[in-house]
C-alpha cells in the first residue's frame, strides 16, 4: 500500500518556483540553517558531484530541495532508496549483511517501516531491545554509509497484522487514523518513544543518517498535530507526507528484470530523483506477523534480495540504475526536452536533458510481445536500436567521460563514470547477445587499444566507433589514449551478469573500482595497501582500479599476489577461492506427543477467563442474547484460542452451529465431551478487508445426545485458529462470534483461553494459545524424554486424529567461521495433506506452513543468529493441526542449503531463552 502518494503539484507548477526552497517540506521554516544554495548565488544549484557517503560525522548538515532533487549541503542528491523492514529479519547481525549488500548494489538510502505491534504488548508498555533495537539498526545503517528514510506509522500497511497497529488497540476507545483524543493519546505515546531514538540519529545533527521522516497523514488537522508532535520531540529532518511537493516514487512489486526496468525507468523519465525500491529485501513474516493479504511466511518473493539474502535475477537493472544515479551527476537535474519519436511507434520515447551539462537521456519502452528494432534521433543523427519485448532501455548522449571526450551516443546504457588517479572509467551495460555500439566525440585522433578480443573499433571524422558483442558474464575493456592529455579513458562493456560483479566504492582517499567477486562489502586504503572485504561463491579473478601508490591487495584480511595489468589495474595472479562444500545433517531422533487436553471433560479450566461481556469496542455486532466471544476483547490478540462451554440442559441435543471469524487460512475444530465433532475452514474470498466469516454446522452423534443430566451437561470445546487482523478492518472480530443449538436449549457458560503472557524476548507475536505453547513445548530445554518416538514423515493413515500433534528434535551444524551459509527448512512433499504446521526454531516461531490439501512443500528460511551454525545445538519443534481425515504430520521435513558464500559478517547468537525447569 503506497502511503505517501505522488504529489499533485507537477513539474509545470514547480517551474514557476525560482531558486531553491524547502517548499513547506520541513516541519516548520527552513531546515538546519535555511534554504540553499549555500553559495548564495541566485537560481538553481548547478549539476555537480553528489555529497559523499553519509555517516555520523559530528558535523551539522543542511537538507533542502528544489524542483529537481534533494539538496544535501548544497549538493544534488538523487535518492535511490531500498525498503527493508528490520522486524522481518529477526537477527540484528544480519541487518549489517543486508545493508552492506544494498549499498554495494547501488542504494544510497534505506527506507524503514516500524511495526508498532512488535514493540508494544500492552498499553504503555514498549520494548526497543533485542530484535526490536531501533537504536542499533540506525547505528548500523550509518556505519554502512546509508541514509535512512524513517516511517514509524502509526499505520504502516506493509502486509502486517492490522497494518502494524498493536492488538490491544482493538479493545480501547478511539478509531485508528482519526484525530480523536483517545487514539491520538496512544499514537502520540508511540511516536514519542520512536522519536526519542530517531532524534539522536538525525543527519542534520551529524549524529546519524536519518534524512527524511515519512508519515501516514490522512488529513490537514492530523498533519498539523503531527508537525507539533515531531517538533516537540526534536525531529528536524524534512517530513514526507501525502501533500509533499517532492513525490515519493514507489513502484509496486515487479516480477523480473524487464519489468523492473520499465517501472523504474518510467519514474526516471518523469524526472523523479526520489526513488524507492519496494522491496529491496522482503524477509520473513515470522510468528503471527503476517496480514491476511500476505499470509505466507515469505514476504514479497519478488524482492531484489531474496528471503535467504541472495541476489535475484531482477537485481541487475536496479544495481545498474543505482550506480548510474550515484556516479553520473547529470541525472540529478534532468528536465523534459523536445519530443522525440522512434520510427517504429511500438517504441515509446521520453526525452530528458540537463541544462547545465548538455547531456540528454532517452527512455525507450516496448510494451509489445516482440523485440523491436527501430531508428531513433539521438545526438543529431538517426541511431538504430533494439528494445526487447516488454522491456525498456535507457540511453544517453552528451555525457562527459573524461578529458576532452564526450559520448556522442551509445546503444547500451551508461552505468557509471568515475575517475581513479589519472584514469577515467566509464561502464556501459546491456543484455547478453546484444551488439553494443558506442561513439565518442574526439577532437584529436585517439589511440585505442583492444584489451579483450571481443572489441572492435574505427575512427572516422572525429568520432571513435567502438563495437562490442556482449557475452554472458563477460567484461570487455577498451583503452583510449591521445597525445593531448595524460589521462586515459577506459571503456567497460558488460551484460547484466557481469555488471553484478562491478563494484565502485568511495573511500576518504578517493574512489576505487573492483571487479570479480560476488560482493564487495568494504574497501579501505592503508598506505600502499588496499584492504577489501567481501564474498565469493565461485573462484573469481580480482581486478582493482585504485589511486596511485597502491601496490598491494588484501582480501578478507589475507594478502593476495597481484600485478599491474594492461587496463592499469591490479590483477590477482591466482583466483580468489570459492566457498567450500557444506553437508547438512539429516533430521532424525524425532519425538512426538498429541495434545488438545482442553477437549477433555475432566480438564481443569478454573483459571480460564469467563467470557460474559455484553459490549465491545470492535466493529462486529454482538448477536442478540449472546455474550461477546471475540478473542481480542479478552486480551488474546494473536495465534490460536480455545473455548470451553458446559451445556446445562442439553439432553436431546441434535446439532451445534458455531459462527466464527478469522483472517486468511482460519480453522475451527470442535469436540463434545472429548469426542470430535469435526473441523471447518472458511471458504470464499472474504469481505475484501481481511476477514472470513463462516458457520460450522456439526451433527451430534447419537451416543452423545442423551447426555445433559445430573453431571451438569456435556462439555463443548472449540479450538479456533483465528489468524490475522485485516489491515483495513483491524477491529473486526476474531474467534467465535455465536453458537446455536438444535434439539435442545441448553444454558451455556463460556470460558476462553489464548496465549500466555508475551515472551519477553521473542515478543508478543511469537506464540498463541495452544497447550504446548502455554507450557513451553516449543522452547529449548523442554524435557521431551517421555514423548514417543515418531517423525512428521512417519505419520500415516492409522494415526489420523483431529487436533494438535507436536514433534521435536535437535540438530547441530558446524559451518566454518569464514562461511556464510543460508539454511532453510523444507516442509511437506507432493502428497495432499490438509494440515497447518507452526515451525519453531529455538523457541522462535518462524511462521506457518499450510498444506491446504495441495501437497506443495514450502521452504522456511532459518535466519543465522536464531539458527546456531557454529557447532551448537538447535531445537526444532513443529505444532501440527490436523482434521480427522488427515494424518497428523506434514510429511518429510529436511534442511536445505539455500546458498553459501566465503565471507559474510560476524553473527551474534540471538537470545533464545530455554524453558525454566520446575
Coordinates of N, CA and C in Angstrom, one line a residue, residues 725-877:
X725 N -5.4 -10.0 12.0 CA -6.3 -8.9 11.8 C -6.1 -8.3 10.4
X726 N -7.2 -7.8 9.8 CA -7.0 -7.2 8.5 C -6.4 -5.8 8.6
X727 N -5.7 -5.4 7.5 CA -5.1 -4.1 7.5 C -6.2 -3.0 7.5
X728 N -7.3 -3.2 6.8 CA -8.3 -2.2 6.6 C -9.5 -2.4 7.6
X729 N -9.4 -3.5 8.4 CA -10.6 -3.7 9.3 C -10.0 -4.3 10.5
X730 N -9.1 -3.6 11.2 CA -8.4 -4.2 12.3 C -9.3 -4.5 13.5
X731 N -10.5 -3.9 13.6 CA -11.4 -4.1 14.7 C -12.4 -5.2 14.5
X732 N -12.4 -5.8 13.3 CA -13.3 -6.9 13.1 C -13.0 -8.1 14.0
X733 N -14.0 -8.8 14.4 CA -13.9 -9.8 15.4 C -13.0 -11.0 14.9
X734 N -12.3 -11.6 15.8 CA -11.6 -12.8 15.6 C -12.0 -13.9 16.6
X735 N -12.2 -15.1 16.2 CA -12.6 -16.2 17.1 C -14.1 -16.5 16.9
X736 N -14.7 -17.1 17.9 CA -16.1 -17.4 17.9 C -16.9 -16.1 17.9
X737 N -18.1 -16.1 17.2 CA -19.0 -14.9 17.4 C -20.3 -15.3 18.0
X738 N -20.7 -16.6 17.8 CA -22.0 -17.0 18.3 C -22.1 -18.5 18.2
X739 N -23.0 -19.1 19.0 CA -23.3 -20.5 19.0 C -24.8 -20.7 19.0
X740 N -25.3 -21.7 18.2 CA -26.7 -22.0 18.1 C -26.9 -23.5 18.2
X741 N -27.9 -24.0 18.9 CA -28.2 -25.4 19.2 C -29.5 -25.8 18.7
X742 N -29.6 -27.0 18.1 CA -30.9 -27.6 17.7 C -31.1 -28.9 18.5
X743 N -32.4 -29.1 18.9 CA -32.8 -30.2 19.6 C -32.8 -30.0 21.1
X744 N -32.2 -28.9 21.6 CA -32.2 -28.6 23.0 C -31.9 -27.1 23.1
X745 N -32.2 -26.5 24.2 CA -31.9 -25.1 24.5 C -31.1 -25.0 25.8
X746 N -29.8 -25.4 25.7 CA -29.0 -25.5 27.0 C -28.6 -24.1 27.5
X747 N -28.4 -24.1 28.8 CA -27.8 -22.9 29.4 C -26.3 -23.1 29.1
X748 N -25.6 -22.0 28.6 CA -24.2 -22.1 28.2 C -23.4 -21.1 29.0
X749 N -22.3 -21.5 29.5 CA -21.4 -20.6 30.2 C -20.0 -20.9 29.6
X750 N -19.5 -19.8 28.9 CA -18.3 -19.9 28.1 C -17.1 -19.5 29.0
X751 N -16.0 -20.2 28.7 CA -14.6 -19.7 29.2 C -13.7 -19.7 28.0
X752 N -12.7 -18.9 28.0 CA -11.8 -18.7 26.9 C -10.3 -18.7 27.4
X753 N -9.4 -19.2 26.6 CA -8.0 -19.2 26.9 C -7.2 -19.0 25.6
X754 N -6.2 -18.1 25.6 CA -5.3 -17.9 24.4 C -3.9 -17.9 24.9
X755 N -3.1 -17.1 24.2 CA -1.7 -17.0 24.5 C -1.4 -16.6 25.9
X756 N -0.4 -17.2 26.5 CA 0.1 -16.8 27.8 C 0.7 -15.4 27.7
X757 N 1.3 -14.9 28.8 CA 2.0 -13.6 28.8 C 3.0 -13.6 27.6
X758 N 3.1 -12.4 27.0 CA 4.0 -12.4 25.8 C 5.4 -12.7 26.2
X759 N 6.1 -13.4 25.3 CA 7.5 -13.8 25.5 C 8.3 -12.5 25.7
X760 N 9.0 -12.3 26.8 CA 9.7 -11.0 27.0 C 10.9 -10.8 26.0
X761 N 11.4 -11.9 25.4 CA 12.5 -11.7 24.4 C 12.0 -11.8 23.0
X762 N 11.1 -12.8 22.7 CA 10.6 -13.0 21.3 C 9.5 -12.1 20.9
X763 N 8.8 -11.5 21.9 CA 7.8 -10.5 21.6 C 6.4 -11.1 21.6
X764 N 5.4 -10.2 21.5 CA 4.0 -10.6 21.6 C 3.5 -11.4 20.5
X765 N 4.1 -11.4 19.3 CA 3.5 -12.1 18.2 C 4.1 -13.5 18.0
X766 N 4.9 -14.0 19.0 CA 5.6 -15.2 18.8 C 4.8 -16.5 19.0
X767 N 3.9 -16.4 20.0 CA 3.1 -17.6 20.4 C 1.6 -17.3 20.5
X768 N 0.9 -18.4 20.4 CA -0.6 -18.4 20.5 C -1.0 -19.2 21.7
X769 N -2.3 -19.7 21.6 CA -2.9 -20.4 22.8 C -2.9 -21.9 22.8
X770 N -2.1 -22.5 22.0 CA -2.0 -24.0 22.1 C -1.5 -24.4 23.4
X771 N -1.9 -25.6 23.9 CA -1.4 -26.1 25.2 C 0.1 -26.2 25.2
X772 N 0.7 -26.7 24.1 CA 2.1 -26.8 24.0 C 2.8 -25.5 24.1
X773 N 2.2 -24.5 23.5 CA 2.9 -23.1 23.6 C 2.8 -22.6 25.0
X774 N 1.6 -22.8 25.6 CA 1.5 -22.3 27.0 C 2.4 -23.0 28.0
X775 N 2.8 -24.2 27.7 CA 3.6 -25.0 28.6 C 5.0 -25.2 28.1
X776 N 5.5 -24.4 27.1 CA 6.9 -24.4 26.7 C 7.3 -25.5 25.9
X777 N 6.4 -26.2 25.2 CA 6.9 -27.4 24.4 C 7.7 -26.9 23.2
X778 N 7.6 -25.6 22.8 CA 8.4 -25.1 21.7 C 9.8 -24.6 22.0
X779 N 10.1 -24.6 23.3 CA 11.3 -24.0 23.8 C 12.5 -25.0 23.9
X780 N 13.7 -24.5 23.7 CA 14.8 -25.3 24.1 C 14.8 -25.6 25.5
X781 N 15.3 -26.8 25.9 CA 15.4 -27.2 27.3 C 14.2 -27.9 27.8
X782 N 13.1 -27.9 27.0 CA 12.0 -28.7 27.5 C 12.3 -30.2 27.5
X783 N 11.9 -30.9 28.5 CA 12.2 -32.3 28.6 C 11.2 -33.1 27.9
X784 N 11.5 -33.6 26.7 CA 10.6 -34.4 26.0 C 10.9 -35.9 26.0
X785 N 11.6 -36.3 27.1 CA 12.1 -37.7 27.2 C 11.0 -38.7 27.3
X786 N 9.8 -38.3 27.8 CA 8.7 -39.2 27.9 C 7.8 -39.3 26.6
X787 N 8.1 -38.5 25.7 CA 7.4 -38.5 24.4 C 7.7 -39.8 23.6
X788 N 6.8 -40.2 22.8 CA 7.1 -41.4 22.0 C 7.9 -41.0 20.8
X789 N 8.7 -42.0 20.3 CA 9.4 -41.8 19.0 C 8.4 -41.6 17.9
X790 N 8.7 -40.7 17.0 CA 7.9 -40.6 15.8 C 8.2 -39.3 15.0
X791 N 8.3 -39.5 13.7 CA 8.7 -38.3 12.9 C 7.5 -37.8 12.1
X792 N 7.6 -36.6 11.6 CA 6.5 -36.0 10.9 C 6.2 -36.8 9.6
X793 N 7.3 -37.4 9.0 CA 7.1 -38.2 7.8 C 6.4 -39.5 8.1
X794 N 6.5 -40.0 9.3 CA 6.0 -41.4 9.6 C 4.6 -41.4 9.9
X795 N 3.9 -40.3 10.2 CA 2.5 -40.2 10.5 C 1.7 -40.8 9.3
X796 N 0.9 -41.8 9.5 CA 0.2 -42.4 8.4 C -1.3 -42.4 8.7
X797 N -2.0 -43.1 7.9 CA -3.5 -43.2 8.0 C -4.0 -43.7 9.3
X798 N -3.2 -44.6 9.9 CA -3.6 -45.2 11.1 C -3.5 -44.2 12.3
X799 N -2.8 -43.1 12.1 CA -2.6 -42.1 13.1 C -3.6 -41.0 13.0
X800 N -4.5 -41.1 12.1 CA -5.4 -39.9 11.9 C -6.2 -39.6 13.1
X801 N -6.2 -38.3 13.4 CA -6.9 -37.8 14.6 C -7.1 -36.3 14.4
X802 N -8.1 -35.8 15.0 CA -8.4 -34.4 15.0 C -7.7 -33.7 16.2
X803 N -7.0 -32.7 15.9 CA -6.3 -31.9 17.0 C -4.9 -31.5 16.7
X804 N -4.1 -31.5 17.7 CA -2.8 -30.9 17.7 C -1.8 -32.0 18.0
X805 N -0.8 -32.1 17.2 CA 0.3 -33.1 17.5 C 1.6 -32.3 17.4
X806 N 2.5 -32.5 18.4 CA 3.8 -31.9 18.4 C 4.9 -32.8 18.0
X807 N 5.9 -32.3 17.4 CA 7.1 -33.1 17.0 C 8.3 -32.2 17.5
X808 N 9.3 -32.9 18.0 CA 10.5 -32.2 18.4 C 11.8 -33.0 18.1
X809 N 12.9 -32.3 17.7 CA 14.2 -32.9 17.5 C 15.2 -31.8 17.8
X810 N 16.4 -32.3 17.8 CA 17.6 -31.3 17.9 C 18.6 -31.7 16.8
X811 N 19.3 -30.7 16.4 CA 20.4 -31.0 15.4 C 21.5 -30.0 15.6
X812 N 22.7 -30.3 15.0 CA 23.8 -29.5 15.2 C 24.4 -29.2 13.8
X813 N 24.8 -27.9 13.6 CA 25.5 -27.5 12.4 C 27.0 -27.1 12.8
X814 N 27.9 -27.3 11.8 CA 29.3 -26.9 12.1 C 29.8 -26.2 10.8
X815 N 29.3 -25.0 10.6 CA 29.7 -24.2 9.5 C 31.0 -23.4 9.8
X816 N 32.0 -23.5 8.9 CA 33.2 -22.8 9.2 C 33.0 -21.3 9.4
X817 N 33.8 -20.6 10.3 CA 33.5 -19.2 10.6 C 33.6 -18.3 9.4
X818 N 34.4 -18.7 8.4 CA 34.6 -17.8 7.2 C 33.5 -18.1 6.1
X819 N 32.5 -18.9 6.5 CA 31.5 -19.2 5.5 C 30.1 -18.7 6.0
X820 N 29.4 -18.0 5.1 CA 28.0 -17.6 5.4 C 27.1 -18.5 4.7
X821 N 26.4 -19.3 5.4 CA 25.5 -20.3 4.9 C 24.1 -19.9 5.2
X822 N 23.2 -19.9 4.2 CA 21.8 -19.7 4.4 C 21.1 -21.0 4.3
X823 N 20.4 -21.4 5.4 CA 19.7 -22.7 5.5 C 18.2 -22.5 5.6
X824 N 17.5 -23.4 5.0 CA 16.1 -23.4 5.1 C 15.6 -24.8 5.5
X825 N 14.3 -24.8 6.0 CA 13.7 -26.0 6.4 C 12.6 -26.3 5.4
X826 N 12.7 -27.4 4.7 CA 11.7 -27.8 3.7 C 10.6 -28.6 4.4
X827 N 9.4 -28.2 4.3 CA 8.3 -28.8 5.0 C 7.3 -29.3 3.9
X828 N 6.9 -30.6 4.0 CA 5.9 -31.1 3.1 C 6.5 -31.8 1.9
X829 N 5.6 -32.5 1.2 CA 6.0 -33.2 0.0 C 4.9 -33.1 -1.0
X830 N 4.8 -34.0 -2.0 CA 3.8 -33.9 -3.0 C 2.4 -34.5 -2.6
X831 N 2.4 -35.2 -1.4 CA 1.1 -35.7 -1.0 C 0.2 -34.6 -0.5
X832 N -1.1 -34.8 -0.7 CA -2.1 -33.8 -0.3 C -2.4 -34.0 1.2
X833 N -1.9 -33.2 2.1 CA -2.2 -33.3 3.5 C -2.7 -32.0 3.9
X834 N -3.9 -31.9 4.4 CA -4.5 -30.7 4.8 C -4.2 -30.4 6.2
X835 N -3.0 -30.0 6.5 CA -2.5 -29.7 7.8 C -2.0 -28.3 7.9
X836 N -2.0 -27.8 9.1 CA -1.3 -26.5 9.4 C -0.2 -26.7 10.4
X837 N 1.0 -26.3 10.0 CA 2.2 -26.6 10.7 C 2.8 -25.2 11.2
X838 N 3.0 -25.1 12.5 CA 3.8 -23.9 13.0 C 5.2 -24.4 13.3
X839 N 6.2 -23.7 12.8 CA 7.6 -24.1 12.8 C 8.3 -23.2 13.9
X840 N 8.9 -23.9 14.9 CA 9.6 -23.2 15.9 C 11.1 -23.6 15.9
X841 N 11.9 -22.6 15.8 CA 13.4 -22.9 15.9 C 13.9 -22.2 17.1
X842 N 14.5 -23.0 18.0 CA 15.0 -22.4 19.3 C 14.0 -21.5 20.0
X843 N 12.7 -21.9 19.9 CA 11.6 -21.2 20.5 C 11.1 -20.0 19.7
X844 N 11.7 -19.7 18.6 CA 11.2 -18.6 17.7 C 10.3 -19.2 16.7
X845 N 9.1 -18.6 16.6 CA 8.1 -19.0 15.7 C 8.4 -18.5 14.3
X846 N 8.8 -19.4 13.4 CA 9.3 -19.0 12.0 C 8.1 -18.8 11.0
X847 N 6.9 -19.1 11.4 CA 5.8 -19.0 10.5 C 5.0 -20.3 10.3
X848 N 4.0 -20.2 9.5 CA 3.1 -21.3 9.3 C 3.3 -21.9 7.9
X849 N 3.3 -23.2 7.9 CA 3.1 -24.0 6.6 C 1.7 -24.5 6.6
X850 N 1.0 -24.1 5.5 CA -0.4 -24.6 5.3 C -0.5 -25.5 4.1
X851 N -0.5 -26.8 4.3 CA -0.6 -27.7 3.1 C -1.9 -27.4 2.3
X852 N -3.0 -27.1 3.0 CA -4.3 -26.9 2.4 C -4.7 -27.9 1.3
X853 N -4.2 -29.1 1.5 CA -4.6 -30.2 0.6 C -3.8 -30.2 -0.8
X854 N -2.9 -29.2 -1.0 CA -2.2 -29.2 -2.3 C -1.0 -30.1 -2.3
X855 N -0.4 -30.3 -1.1 CA 0.8 -31.1 -1.1 C 2.1 -30.3 -1.5
X856 N 1.9 -29.1 -1.8 CA 3.1 -28.3 -2.2 C 4.0 -28.0 -1.0
X857 N 5.3 -28.4 -1.1 CA 6.2 -28.1 0.0 C 6.5 -26.6 0.1
X858 N 7.0 -26.2 1.3 CA 7.4 -24.8 1.4 C 8.7 -24.8 2.2
X859 N 9.6 -23.8 1.8 CA 10.9 -23.7 2.5 C 10.8 -22.5 3.5
X860 N 11.0 -22.8 4.7 CA 11.0 -21.8 5.8 C 12.5 -21.4 6.0
X861 N 12.8 -20.2 5.8 CA 14.2 -19.7 5.9 C 14.5 -19.6 7.4
X862 N 15.6 -20.1 7.8 CA 16.1 -20.1 9.2 C 17.2 -19.1 9.4
X863 N 16.9 -17.9 9.9 CA 18.0 -16.9 9.9 C 19.1 -17.2 10.8
X864 N 20.3 -17.0 10.4 CA 21.5 -17.2 11.2 C 21.4 -16.3 12.4
X865 N 21.9 -16.7 13.5 CA 21.7 -16.0 14.8 C 20.6 -16.7 15.6
X866 N 19.4 -16.8 15.0 CA 18.5 -17.7 15.6 C 18.9 -19.1 15.4
X867 N 19.3 -19.4 14.2 CA 19.9 -20.7 13.8 C 21.4 -20.7 14.3
X868 N 21.7 -21.6 15.2 CA 23.1 -21.7 15.6 C 23.9 -22.5 14.6
X869 N 24.9 -21.9 14.0 CA 25.6 -22.6 12.9 C 27.0 -23.0 13.3
X870 N 27.5 -22.6 14.5 CA 28.9 -22.9 14.9 C 28.9 -24.0 16.0
X871 N 28.8 -25.2 15.6 CA 28.9 -26.4 16.4 C 28.0 -26.2 17.7
X872 N 26.8 -25.8 17.5 CA 25.9 -25.7 18.7 C 24.6 -26.4 18.3
X873 N 23.9 -26.7 19.4 CA 22.6 -27.5 19.2 C 21.5 -26.5 18.9
X874 N 20.6 -27.0 18.0 CA 19.4 -26.3 17.7 C 18.2 -27.1 18.0
X875 N 17.1 -26.5 18.6 CA 15.9 -27.2 18.9 C 14.8 -26.9 17.8
X876 N 14.3 -27.9 17.2 CA 13.2 -27.7 16.2 C 12.0 -28.3 16.7
X877 N 10.9 -27.6 16.7 CA 9.6 -28.1 17.2 C 8.5 -27.7 16.1

